[in-house]
PDB file of C-alpha atoms in Angstrom:
ATOM      1  CA  UNK A  28     236.052 -84.343  37.908  1.00 57.00           C
ATOM      2  CA  UNK A  29     239.353 -84.121  35.906  1.00 63.00           C
ATOM      3  CA  UNK A  30     240.483 -85.715  33.389  1.00 59.00           C
ATOM      4  CA  UNK A  31     242.445 -88.243  35.101  1.00 63.00           C
ATOM      5  CA  UNK A  32     239.623 -89.369  36.219  1.00 58.00           C
ATOM      6  CA  UNK A  33     237.192 -89.215  33.491  1.00 53.00           C
ATOM      7  CA  UNK A  34     239.501 -91.243  31.728  1.00 52.00           C
ATOM      8  CA  UNK A  35     239.666 -94.119  34.430  1.00 54.00           C
ATOM      9  CA  UNK A  36     235.923 -94.287  34.215  1.00 54.00           C
ATOM     10  CA  UNK A  37     235.644 -94.582  30.882  1.00 51.00           C
ATOM     11  CA  UNK A  38     238.328 -97.103  30.828  1.00 49.00           C
ATOM     12  CA  UNK A  39     235.974 -99.067  33.787  1.00 54.00           C
ATOM     13  CA  UNK A  40     233.085 -99.420  31.108  1.00 55.00           C
ATOM     14  CA  UNK A  41     232.507-102.104  28.416  1.00 61.00           C
ATOM     15  CA  UNK A  42     234.288-102.045  25.505  1.00 71.00           C
ATOM     16  CA  UNK A  43     232.880-100.607  22.426  1.00 65.00           C
ATOM     17  CA  UNK A  44     232.631-103.378  19.848  1.00 63.00           C
ATOM     18  CA  UNK A  45     230.448-103.434  16.137  1.00 66.00           C
ATOM     19  CA  UNK A  46     227.440-105.811  16.726  1.00 72.00           C
ATOM     20  CA  UNK A  47     226.088-108.064  13.933  1.00 78.00           C
ATOM     21  CA  UNK A  48     224.142-105.158  12.613  1.00 78.00           C
ATOM     22  CA  UNK A  49     227.400-103.433  12.267  1.00 74.00           C
ATOM     23  CA  UNK A  50     225.983-101.025  15.068  1.00 72.00           C
ATOM     24  CA  UNK A  51     228.707-100.262  17.808  1.00 66.00           C
ATOM     25  CA  UNK A  52     227.337-101.450  20.775  1.00 68.00           C
ATOM     26  CA  UNK A  53     228.753-101.165  24.579  1.00 68.00           C
ATOM     27  CA  UNK A  54     230.293 -98.475  26.373  1.00 70.00           C
ATOM     28  CA  UNK A  55     228.221 -98.946  29.886  1.00 81.00           C
ATOM     29  CA  UNK A  56     226.111 -96.529  31.513  1.00 85.00           C
ATOM     30  CA  UNK A  57     227.576 -93.346  33.099  1.00 88.00           C
ATOM     31  CA  UNK A  58     227.077 -90.379  35.507  1.00 90.00           C
ATOM     32  CA  UNK A  59     225.972 -87.006  33.998  1.00 91.00           C
ATOM     33  CA  UNK A  60     229.215 -85.654  35.600  1.00 92.00           C
ATOM     34  CA  UNK A  61     230.731 -88.402  33.352  1.00 89.00           C
ATOM     35  CA  UNK A  62     228.982 -86.724  30.388  1.00 90.00           C
ATOM     36  CA  UNK A  63     228.900 -83.427  30.716  1.00 92.00           C
ATOM     37  CA  UNK A  64     233.022 -83.689  31.285  1.00 92.00           C
ATOM     38  CA  UNK A  65     233.469 -85.840  28.135  1.00 89.00           C
ATOM     39  CA  UNK A  66     231.283 -83.549  26.179  1.00 90.00           C
ATOM     40  CA  UNK A  67     233.054 -80.613  27.555  1.00 92.00           C
ATOM     41  CA  UNK A  68     229.646 -78.686  28.553  1.00 93.00           C
ATOM     42  CA  UNK A  69     228.837 -78.180  32.404  1.00 94.00           C
ATOM     43  CA  UNK A  70     225.986 -80.769  34.205  1.00 93.00           C
ATOM     44  CA  UNK A  71     223.324 -78.652  33.859  1.00 95.00           C
ATOM     45  CA  UNK A  72     223.412 -78.415  29.733  1.00 94.00           C
ATOM     46  CA  UNK A  73     223.202 -81.992  30.158  1.00 93.00           C
ATOM     47  CA  UNK A  74     220.364 -82.224  32.080  1.00 93.00           C
ATOM     48  CA  UNK A  75     218.745 -79.812  29.714  1.00 93.00           C
ATOM     49  CA  UNK A  76     219.006 -81.628  26.729  1.00 92.00           C
ATOM     50  CA  UNK A  77     218.022 -83.868  27.893  1.00 92.00           C
ATOM     51  CA  UNK A  78     214.820 -82.278  28.793  1.00 92.00           C
ATOM     52  CA  UNK A  79     214.753 -81.362  25.332  1.00 88.00           C
ATOM     53  CA  UNK A  80     214.469 -85.213  24.512  1.00 88.00           C
ATOM     54  CA  UNK A  81     217.709 -85.114  22.881  1.00 89.00           C
ATOM     55  CA  UNK A  82     219.757 -87.092  24.878  1.00 92.00           C
ATOM     56  CA  UNK A  83     218.728 -90.982  26.509  1.00 90.00           C
ATOM     57  CA  UNK A  84     218.633 -92.010  29.415  1.00 90.00           C
ATOM     58  CA  UNK A  85     218.273 -94.900  31.466  1.00 87.00           C
ATOM     59  CA  UNK A  86     216.980 -95.653  34.332  1.00 88.00           C
ATOM     60  CA  UNK A  87     219.160 -97.831  36.968  1.00 87.00           C
ATOM     61  CA  UNK A  88     218.975 -98.839  40.817  1.00 88.00           C
ATOM     62  CA  UNK A  89     221.928 -96.278  41.676  1.00 85.00           C
ATOM     63  CA  UNK A  90     219.352 -93.601  39.522  1.00 88.00           C
ATOM     64  CA  UNK A  91     219.676 -92.296  35.665  1.00 88.00           C
ATOM     65  CA  UNK A  92     222.937 -93.106  33.945  1.00 90.00           C
ATOM     66  CA  UNK A  93     223.665 -91.883  30.103  1.00 89.00           C
ATOM     67  CA  UNK A  94     224.520 -95.107  28.308  1.00 88.00           C
ATOM     68  CA  UNK A  95     227.534 -94.147  26.087  1.00 86.00           C
ATOM     69  CA  UNK A  96     227.078 -95.064  22.714  1.00 86.00           C
ATOM     70  CA  UNK A  97     223.249 -93.798  22.065  1.00 87.00           C
ATOM     71  CA  UNK A  98     224.221 -90.792  23.989  1.00 89.00           C
ATOM     72  CA  UNK A  99     227.407 -89.656  21.890  1.00 90.00           C
ATOM     73  CA  UNK A 100     225.367 -90.630  18.458  1.00 88.00           C
ATOM     74  CA  UNK A 101     222.342 -88.622  19.756  1.00 89.00           C
ATOM     75  CA  UNK A 102     224.758 -85.552  20.693  1.00 89.00           C
ATOM     76  CA  UNK A 103     226.624 -85.318  17.579  1.00 90.00           C
ATOM     77  CA  UNK A 104     223.266 -85.568  15.359  1.00 87.00           C
ATOM     78  CA  UNK A 105     222.095 -82.427  17.819  1.00 86.00           C
ATOM     79  CA  UNK A 106     225.156 -80.835  16.904  1.00 86.00           C
ATOM     80  CA  UNK A 107     224.932 -81.834  13.301  1.00 83.00           C
ATOM     81  CA  UNK A 108     221.559 -80.515  12.745  1.00 79.00           C
ATOM     82  CA  UNK A 109     222.265 -77.600  15.308  1.00 78.00           C
ATOM     83  CA  UNK A 110     225.415 -76.684  12.419  1.00 75.00           C
ATOM     84  CA  UNK A 111     222.711 -76.819   9.111  1.00 74.00           C
ATOM     85  CA  UNK A 112     219.870 -75.564  10.776  1.00 67.00           C
ATOM     86  CA  UNK A 113     217.990 -78.548  10.917  1.00 63.00           C
ATOM     87  CA  UNK A 114     217.534 -78.422  14.503  1.00 55.00           C
ATOM     88  CA  UNK A 115     214.509 -76.131  14.714  1.00 60.00           C
ATOM     89  CA  UNK A 116     212.279 -76.890  17.686  1.00 65.00           C
ATOM     90  CA  UNK A 117     208.789 -77.906  17.453  1.00 66.00           C
ATOM     91  CA  UNK A 118     207.928 -74.467  19.671  1.00 69.00           C
ATOM     92  CA  UNK A 119     210.008 -72.257  17.321  1.00 76.00           C
ATOM     93  CA  UNK A 120     208.345 -73.713  14.008  1.00 78.00           C
ATOM     94  CA  UNK A 121     205.200 -72.890  15.406  1.00 81.00           C
ATOM     95  CA  UNK A 122     205.488 -69.794  16.785  1.00 84.00           C
ATOM     96  CA  UNK A 123     206.750 -68.714  13.269  1.00 86.00           C
ATOM     97  CA  UNK A 124     204.102 -70.057  11.838  1.00 89.00           C
ATOM     98  CA  UNK A 125     201.954 -67.830  14.373  1.00 92.00           C
ATOM     99  CA  UNK A 126     204.240 -64.874  13.314  1.00 93.00           C
ATOM    100  CA  UNK A 127     203.433 -65.830   9.336  1.00 94.00           C
ATOM    101  CA  UNK A 128     199.491 -66.266   9.819  1.00 94.00           C
ATOM    102  CA  UNK A 129     199.804 -62.395  12.318  1.00 93.00           C
ATOM    103  CA  UNK A 130     201.876 -60.728   9.473  1.00 94.00           C
ATOM    104  CA  UNK A 131     199.468 -62.169   6.381  1.00 95.00           C
ATOM    105  CA  UNK A 132     196.385 -60.705   8.432  1.00 93.00           C
ATOM    106  CA  UNK A 133     198.319 -58.020   8.992  1.00 94.00           C
ATOM    107  CA  UNK A 134     199.255 -57.337   5.310  1.00 94.00           C
ATOM    108  CA  UNK A 135     195.157 -57.936   4.422  1.00 94.00           C
ATOM    109  CA  UNK A 136     194.149 -55.580   6.764  1.00 93.00           C
ATOM    110  CA  UNK A 137     196.368 -53.100   5.686  1.00 94.00           C
ATOM    111  CA  UNK A 138     195.406 -53.744   2.207  1.00 94.00           C
ATOM    112  CA  UNK A 139     191.591 -53.545   3.109  1.00 93.00           C
ATOM    113  CA  UNK A 140     192.493 -50.401   5.075  1.00 92.00           C
ATOM    114  CA  UNK A 141     193.819 -48.569   2.064  1.00 92.00           C
ATOM    115  CA  UNK A 142     191.254 -49.984  -0.135  1.00 91.00           C
ATOM    116  CA  UNK A 143     188.226 -48.273   1.858  1.00 87.00           C
ATOM    117  CA  UNK A 144     190.387 -45.332   1.718  1.00 88.00           C
ATOM    118  CA  UNK A 145     190.452 -45.337  -1.663  1.00 89.00           C
ATOM    119  CA  UNK A 146     187.093 -45.404  -2.478  1.00 86.00           C
ATOM    120  CA  UNK A 147     186.185 -42.683   0.609  1.00 82.00           C
ATOM    121  CA  UNK A 148     188.791 -40.531  -1.715  1.00 82.00           C
ATOM    122  CA  UNK A 149     186.726 -41.846  -4.519  1.00 84.00           C
ATOM    123  CA  UNK A 150     183.255 -41.125  -3.077  1.00 79.00           C
ATOM    124  CA  UNK A 151     182.534 -44.167  -2.963  1.00 83.00           C
ATOM    125  CA  UNK A 152     180.987 -44.186   0.642  1.00 82.00           C
ATOM    126  CA  UNK A 153     179.693 -41.073   2.232  1.00 81.00           C
ATOM    127  CA  UNK A 154     179.713 -40.197   6.021  1.00 79.00           C
ATOM    128  CA  UNK A 155     177.634 -41.771   8.812  1.00 79.00           C
ATOM    129  CA  UNK A 156     176.329 -38.180   9.676  1.00 84.00           C
ATOM    130  CA  UNK A 157     175.582 -38.075   5.883  1.00 83.00           C
ATOM    131  CA  UNK A 158     173.893 -41.044   5.571  1.00 82.00           C
ATOM    132  CA  UNK A 159     171.542 -40.482   8.720  1.00 83.00           C
ATOM    133  CA  UNK A 160     170.367 -36.889   7.831  1.00 86.00           C
ATOM    134  CA  UNK A 161     169.386 -38.327   4.416  1.00 85.00           C
ATOM    135  CA  UNK A 162     167.331 -41.214   5.596  1.00 83.00           C
ATOM    136  CA  UNK A 163     166.001 -38.780   8.258  1.00 83.00           C
ATOM    137  CA  UNK A 164     165.210 -36.831   5.547  1.00 87.00           C
ATOM    138  CA  UNK A 165     163.694 -39.326   3.629  1.00 87.00           C
ATOM    139  CA  UNK A 166     161.362 -40.457   6.467  1.00 85.00           C
ATOM    140  CA  UNK A 167     160.396 -37.090   7.211  1.00 85.00           C
ATOM    141  CA  UNK A 168     158.827 -36.931   3.169  1.00 88.00           C
ATOM    142  CA  UNK A 169     157.693 -40.199   3.099  1.00 88.00           C
ATOM    143  CA  UNK A 170     155.442 -39.852   6.726  1.00 87.00           C
ATOM    144  CA  UNK A 171     153.918 -36.726   5.580  1.00 90.00           C
ATOM    145  CA  UNK A 172     153.155 -38.588   2.137  1.00 90.00           C
ATOM    146  CA  UNK A 173     151.679 -41.316   3.797  1.00 89.00           C
ATOM    147  CA  UNK A 174     149.681 -39.708   6.060  1.00 89.00           C
ATOM    148  CA  UNK A 175     148.452 -37.467   3.415  1.00 91.00           C
ATOM    149  CA  UNK A 176     147.230 -40.644   1.128  1.00 90.00           C
ATOM    150  CA  UNK A 177     143.829 -41.265   3.070  1.00 89.00           C
ATOM    151  CA  UNK A 178     143.036 -37.976   2.670  1.00 88.00           C
ATOM    152  CA  UNK A 179     143.977 -38.388  -1.019  1.00 89.00           C
ATOM    153  CA  UNK A 180     141.871 -40.746  -1.805  1.00 89.00           C
ATOM    154  CA  UNK A 181     138.265 -39.997  -0.174  1.00 87.00           C
ATOM    155  CA  UNK A 182     138.849 -36.813  -1.987  1.00 87.00           C
ATOM    156  CA  UNK A 183     138.999 -39.092  -5.121  1.00 86.00           C
ATOM    157  CA  UNK A 184     136.182 -41.004  -4.183  1.00 85.00           C
ATOM    158  CA  UNK A 185     133.806 -38.545  -2.806  1.00 81.00           C
ATOM    159  CA  UNK A 186     131.719 -38.396  -4.987  1.00 83.00           C
ATOM    160  CA  UNK A 187     130.709 -42.471  -4.987  1.00 87.00           C
ATOM    161  CA  UNK A 188     129.893 -43.134  -1.344  1.00 86.00           C
ATOM    162  CA  UNK A 189     128.134 -41.458   1.226  1.00 88.00           C
ATOM    163  CA  UNK A 190     130.018 -38.718   3.356  1.00 87.00           C
ATOM    164  CA  UNK A 191     129.469 -40.273   6.567  1.00 90.00           C
ATOM    165  CA  UNK A 192     131.306 -43.480   5.033  1.00 89.00           C
ATOM    166  CA  UNK A 193     133.900 -41.652   3.396  1.00 87.00           C
ATOM    167  CA  UNK A 194     134.825 -40.009   6.757  1.00 90.00           C
ATOM    168  CA  UNK A 195     134.908 -44.074   8.285  1.00 91.00           C
ATOM    169  CA  UNK A 196     137.089 -44.941   5.664  1.00 89.00           C
ATOM    170  CA  UNK A 197     139.279 -42.278   6.673  1.00 90.00           C
ATOM    171  CA  UNK A 198     139.387 -42.176   9.752  1.00 92.00           C
ATOM    172  CA  UNK A 199     140.512 -46.496   9.462  1.00 92.00           C
ATOM    173  CA  UNK A 200     143.232 -45.747   7.074  1.00 91.00           C
ATOM    174  CA  UNK A 201     144.293 -43.324   8.600  1.00 91.00           C
ATOM    175  CA  UNK A 202     144.253 -44.902  11.780  1.00 92.00           C
ATOM    176  CA  UNK A 203     146.300 -48.195   9.718  1.00 90.00           C
ATOM    177  CA  UNK A 204     149.026 -45.679   7.764  1.00 89.00           C
ATOM    178  CA  UNK A 205     149.663 -44.549  11.580  1.00 88.00           C
ATOM    179  CA  UNK A 206     150.321 -47.515  13.096  1.00 87.00           C
ATOM    180  CA  UNK A 207     152.129 -49.030  10.561  1.00 84.00           C
ATOM    181  CA  UNK A 208     154.523 -45.840  10.597  1.00 82.00           C
ATOM    182  CA  UNK A 209     154.851 -45.982  14.689  1.00 80.00           C
ATOM    183  CA  UNK A 210     155.977 -49.717  13.837  1.00 77.00           C
ATOM    184  CA  UNK A 211     158.302 -48.948  11.292  1.00 68.00           C
ATOM    185  CA  UNK A 212     159.863 -46.077  12.840  1.00 55.00           C
ATOM    186  CA  UNK A 213     160.438 -48.088  16.312  1.00 48.00           C
ATOM    187  CA  UNK A 214     161.998 -50.492  14.505  1.00 46.00           C
ATOM    188  CA  UNK A 215     164.076 -48.957  12.577  1.00 50.00           C
ATOM    189  CA  UNK A 216     166.090 -46.910  15.421  1.00 53.00           C
ATOM    190  CA  UNK A 217     168.941 -48.236  16.903  1.00 59.00           C
ATOM    191  CA  UNK A 218     169.840 -48.921  20.514  1.00 57.00           C
ATOM    192  CA  UNK A 219     172.896 -46.106  20.683  1.00 59.00           C
ATOM    193  CA  UNK A 220     170.651 -43.737  18.988  1.00 53.00           C
ATOM    194  CA  UNK A 221     168.375 -43.998  21.565  1.00 49.00           C
ATOM    195  CA  UNK A 222     170.142 -42.942  24.305  1.00 46.00           C
TER     196      UNK A 222
END
């Protein structure tokens, strides 16, 4: 559409006037091609702005049309907001917020990792292998001690009870200690250690 045709199309529209609230009114309803020519952009760009909710349309019997005055006002506001950085879409703001949260989480994890490395270097932590060996040695020593308790107890009370009764008490205590140790050891084995 040429500039002359554009001017002719606009001149066929309603006259612009100020309504009772001192707002500009009139102007008429126009096709997308007219609005694109008027704004100096492509038809596709006008359609994009419409999809983004920047430019309003009106449904008519001839299809969607742009009311001249509100369309111009919205486009000017859009350009003004864009020029002053106010026209950031909600999606962009949401993405920036997600990025900030991710950066904060990354900094916190890096800080925690640094703290752990510092603590390890300072000797506040020991390796898993070292802890496993220490616990193994402890449990071997504890098992020996626990299994020796019935015999030590019988030695102390041997003069106070009949030898047959002492042997019965020792066997009973030995069975109880063995059963408890088996349950304790099995409960202390992790599934990834068992295989």
